[in-house]
């Protein structure tokens, strides 16, 4: 009888371990899992407090993505990722989680894909605020329409040249932002399929 209970106990523990493992993304093994919160941060000589504009937040996000893609070692890449998580709309993104992933794993999955999305074009990202201010265009900034509406949103667009310098391969990248806890923060990136420049 004792042996049978021991076998049942071992089998139960094995099943529990398998269930727990299935509840997490095994691709996160060995990766730094952050627990971001929206707060005032300062990167690249820009302070991103509640008075920071969508354009300033987008600039910091793009610089961090560029640093991520061009990182020469793991330490540089982790530092760039830290900045990306600092500018993510953590509360809003977490609130949109319709998966079974825990909060921090879901946030990691979302933010971790920003760099691969834009990696092909990072050579044309602005690397100082003056040039970013001239190239970034705020679009779709709107307050809530009524008390039941979603929080304010905005998109910041930038025209990017393809590394091949083929004008037919240029794109318009959009950084989408929302107000989260009173701060403009990034939710995601996308390409505008209808435009290859901001003038045409």
Tab-separated table of C-alpha atoms in Angstrom:
chain	number	residue	atom	x	y	z
A	1	UNK	CA	0.000	0.000	0.000
A	2	UNK	CA	2.789	2.419	0.942
A	3	UNK	CA	4.599	1.724	-2.330
A	4	UNK	CA	1.410	2.400	-4.309
A	5	UNK	CA	0.908	5.776	-2.617
A	6	UNK	CA	4.545	6.654	-3.228
A	7	UNK	CA	4.150	5.885	-6.957
A	8	UNK	CA	0.934	7.916	-7.091
A	9	UNK	CA	2.665	10.811	-5.358
A	10	UNK	CA	5.585	10.812	-7.789
A	11	UNK	CA	3.200	10.629	-10.739
A	12	UNK	CA	1.188	13.564	-9.376
A	13	UNK	CA	4.313	15.677	-8.908
A	14	UNK	CA	5.439	14.875	-12.438
A	15	UNK	CA	2.040	15.860	-13.821
A	16	UNK	CA	2.073	19.098	-11.799
A	17	UNK	CA	5.558	19.952	-13.047
A	18	UNK	CA	4.480	19.349	-16.639
A	19	UNK	CA	1.376	21.512	-16.165
A	20	UNK	CA	3.412	24.354	-14.668
A	21	UNK	CA	5.915	24.179	-17.496
A	22	UNK	CA	3.143	24.319	-20.070
A	23	UNK	CA	1.771	27.469	-18.435
A	24	UNK	CA	4.918	29.414	-19.293
A	25	UNK	CA	6.618	30.199	-22.565
A	26	UNK	CA	9.689	27.958	-22.727
A	27	UNK	CA	11.275	30.448	-25.166
A	28	UNK	CA	11.727	32.793	-22.186
A	29	UNK	CA	14.206	30.415	-20.569
A	30	UNK	CA	17.407	32.329	-19.858
A	31	UNK	CA	15.869	35.688	-20.734
A	32	UNK	CA	15.479	38.604	-18.341
A	33	UNK	CA	11.796	38.958	-17.487
A	34	UNK	CA	10.972	42.532	-16.470
A	35	UNK	CA	7.983	43.851	-14.550
A	36	UNK	CA	7.634	47.342	-16.061
A	37	UNK	CA	5.577	50.140	-14.552
A	38	UNK	CA	4.808	53.523	-16.052
A	39	UNK	CA	6.869	56.234	-14.375
A	40	UNK	CA	9.110	59.195	-15.129
A	41	UNK	CA	12.325	58.119	-16.838
A	42	UNK	CA	15.146	59.914	-18.657
A	43	UNK	CA	17.010	58.540	-21.680
A	44	UNK	CA	19.092	60.168	-24.420
A	45	UNK	CA	18.886	63.527	-22.600
A	46	UNK	CA	15.065	63.483	-22.768
A	47	UNK	CA	13.001	63.383	-19.576
A	48	UNK	CA	9.813	61.448	-20.159
A	49	UNK	CA	7.519	62.745	-17.451
A	50	UNK	CA	3.819	63.525	-17.741
A	51	UNK	CA	4.598	66.645	-19.772
A	52	UNK	CA	6.618	64.752	-22.406
A	53	UNK	CA	5.090	64.748	-25.887
A	54	UNK	CA	4.258	61.738	-28.071
A	55	UNK	CA	7.085	62.798	-30.385
A	56	UNK	CA	9.645	62.733	-27.544
A	57	UNK	CA	8.495	59.312	-26.379
A	58	UNK	CA	8.574	57.958	-29.934
A	59	UNK	CA	12.117	59.296	-30.404
A	60	UNK	CA	13.352	57.507	-27.275
A	61	UNK	CA	11.624	54.289	-28.346
A	62	UNK	CA	13.221	54.432	-31.804
A	63	UNK	CA	16.681	55.170	-30.384
A	64	UNK	CA	16.356	52.233	-27.996
A	65	UNK	CA	15.214	49.932	-30.807
A	66	UNK	CA	18.198	51.040	-32.892
A	67	UNK	CA	20.559	50.367	-29.993
A	68	UNK	CA	18.942	46.954	-29.535
A	69	UNK	CA	19.384	45.935	-33.173
A	70	UNK	CA	22.970	47.252	-33.369
A	71	UNK	CA	24.077	45.981	-29.950
A	72	UNK	CA	27.491	44.348	-29.982
A	73	UNK	CA	26.945	42.215	-26.898
A	74	UNK	CA	24.276	40.993	-24.507
A	75	UNK	CA	24.869	43.786	-21.992
A	76	UNK	CA	24.227	46.475	-24.607
A	77	UNK	CA	21.135	44.682	-25.834
A	78	UNK	CA	19.713	44.308	-22.329
A	79	UNK	CA	20.317	48.017	-21.667
A	80	UNK	CA	18.467	48.882	-24.872
A	81	UNK	CA	15.619	46.565	-23.922
A	82	UNK	CA	15.415	48.211	-20.499
A	83	UNK	CA	14.764	51.520	-22.261
A	84	UNK	CA	12.094	49.974	-24.483
A	85	UNK	CA	10.280	48.578	-21.462
A	86	UNK	CA	10.580	52.002	-19.804
A	87	UNK	CA	8.595	53.588	-22.647
A	88	UNK	CA	5.987	50.861	-23.077
A	89	UNK	CA	2.393	51.505	-22.027
A	90	UNK	CA	2.641	48.707	-19.488
A	91	UNK	CA	-0.764	49.210	-17.894
A	92	UNK	CA	-2.630	49.523	-21.167
A	93	UNK	CA	-0.823	46.627	-22.860
A	94	UNK	CA	-1.394	44.377	-19.853
A	95	UNK	CA	-5.075	45.325	-19.901
A	96	UNK	CA	-5.319	44.070	-23.473
A	97	UNK	CA	-3.966	40.639	-22.583
A	98	UNK	CA	-6.516	38.098	-23.811
A	99	UNK	CA	-4.099	35.179	-23.521
A	100	UNK	CA	-3.318	32.846	-20.651
A	101	UNK	CA	0.152	34.350	-20.268
A	102	UNK	CA	0.976	36.080	-16.964
A	103	UNK	CA	1.275	39.883	-17.137
A	104	UNK	CA	5.052	40.137	-17.350
A	105	UNK	CA	5.371	37.365	-19.934
A	106	UNK	CA	2.742	39.042	-22.103
A	107	UNK	CA	4.495	42.420	-21.854
A	108	UNK	CA	7.781	40.755	-22.733
A	109	UNK	CA	6.213	39.122	-25.792
A	110	UNK	CA	4.833	42.459	-27.022
A	111	UNK	CA	7.860	44.697	-26.421
A	112	UNK	CA	10.431	42.076	-27.426
A	113	UNK	CA	9.017	42.143	-30.965
A	114	UNK	CA	9.419	45.886	-31.517
A	115	UNK	CA	13.032	45.587	-32.656
A	116	UNK	CA	12.470	42.718	-35.134
A	117	UNK	CA	9.559	44.668	-36.621
A	118	UNK	CA	11.724	47.664	-37.556
A	119	UNK	CA	15.207	46.114	-37.692
A	120	UNK	CA	15.619	46.408	-41.470
A	121	UNK	CA	15.360	50.213	-41.339
A	122	UNK	CA	17.265	51.178	-38.165
A	123	UNK	CA	20.169	52.654	-40.114
A	124	UNK	CA	17.860	55.549	-40.995
A	125	UNK	CA	16.547	56.158	-37.468
A	126	UNK	CA	17.394	59.632	-36.101
A	127	UNK	CA	20.116	59.560	-33.460
A	128	UNK	CA	19.667	63.028	-31.963
A	129	UNK	CA	16.637	64.975	-30.822
A	130	UNK	CA	17.071	67.846	-33.295
A	131	UNK	CA	16.868	65.593	-36.345
A	132	UNK	CA	14.106	63.508	-34.776
A	133	UNK	CA	12.074	66.617	-34.050
A	134	UNK	CA	12.306	67.597	-37.717
A	135	UNK	CA	11.441	64.160	-39.099
A	136	UNK	CA	8.791	62.820	-36.723
A	137	UNK	CA	5.201	63.785	-37.466
A	138	UNK	CA	2.439	63.453	-34.879
A	139	UNK	CA	-0.776	62.082	-36.359
A	140	UNK	CA	-4.142	61.024	-35.016
A	141	UNK	CA	-3.693	62.667	-31.629
A	142	UNK	CA	-7.137	62.842	-30.093
A	143	UNK	CA	-8.681	63.257	-26.641
A	144	UNK	CA	-11.482	60.952	-25.523
A	145	UNK	CA	-14.745	61.701	-27.329
A	146	UNK	CA	-16.763	61.201	-24.174
A	147	UNK	CA	-16.479	59.917	-20.639
A	148	UNK	CA	-16.855	56.301	-21.786
A	149	UNK	CA	-14.256	56.529	-24.542
A	150	UNK	CA	-10.825	54.991	-24.417
A	151	UNK	CA	-7.852	56.989	-23.213
A	152	UNK	CA	-6.174	59.536	-25.562
A	153	UNK	CA	-4.174	58.002	-28.389
A	154	UNK	CA	-1.688	59.249	-30.953
A	155	UNK	CA	0.588	57.946	-33.649
A	156	UNK	CA	3.969	59.341	-34.622
A	157	UNK	CA	5.071	58.702	-38.196
A	158	UNK	CA	8.527	58.722	-39.746
A	159	UNK	CA	9.607	58.104	-43.334
A	160	UNK	CA	12.499	55.638	-43.558
A	161	UNK	CA	14.816	54.845	-46.426
A	162	UNK	CA	15.600	51.279	-47.351
A	163	UNK	CA	19.286	50.308	-46.925
A	164	UNK	CA	19.390	49.648	-50.674
A	165	UNK	CA	18.460	53.324	-51.262
A	166	UNK	CA	15.729	52.192	-53.628
A	167	UNK	CA	12.970	54.830	-53.261
A	168	UNK	CA	10.392	52.177	-54.084
A	169	UNK	CA	11.445	50.310	-50.925
A	170	UNK	CA	11.097	53.236	-48.523
A	171	UNK	CA	8.417	52.988	-45.837
A	172	UNK	CA	6.457	54.999	-43.310
A	173	UNK	CA	6.773	53.586	-39.819
A	174	UNK	CA	4.197	54.522	-37.204
A	175	UNK	CA	4.754	54.457	-33.451
A	176	UNK	CA	1.405	54.109	-31.667
A	177	UNK	CA	0.982	55.650	-28.233
A	178	UNK	CA	-1.654	56.007	-25.545
A	179	UNK	CA	-1.819	57.890	-22.298
A	180	UNK	CA	-1.132	55.475	-19.477
A	181	UNK	CA	-1.295	56.825	-15.923
A	182	UNK	CA	-0.966	60.334	-17.360
A	183	UNK	CA	2.115	59.533	-19.473
A	184	UNK	CA	2.367	59.096	-23.228
A	185	UNK	CA	3.713	55.593	-23.768
A	186	UNK	CA	4.110	53.183	-26.696
A	187	UNK	CA	1.777	50.264	-27.423
A	188	UNK	CA	3.115	48.992	-30.751
A	189	UNK	CA	4.715	49.761	-34.107
A	190	UNK	CA	3.308	49.286	-37.596
A	191	UNK	CA	4.027	50.193	-41.199
A	192	UNK	CA	1.615	52.338	-43.181
A	193	UNK	CA	0.709	50.216	-46.222
A	194	UNK	CA	-0.672	53.206	-48.129
A	195	UNK	CA	2.422	55.452	-48.068
A	196	UNK	CA	6.121	55.386	-48.830
A	197	UNK	CA	6.700	58.979	-47.769
A	198	UNK	CA	5.093	61.619	-45.602
A	199	UNK	CA	4.588	63.986	-48.525
A	200	UNK	CA	2.808	61.766	-51.003
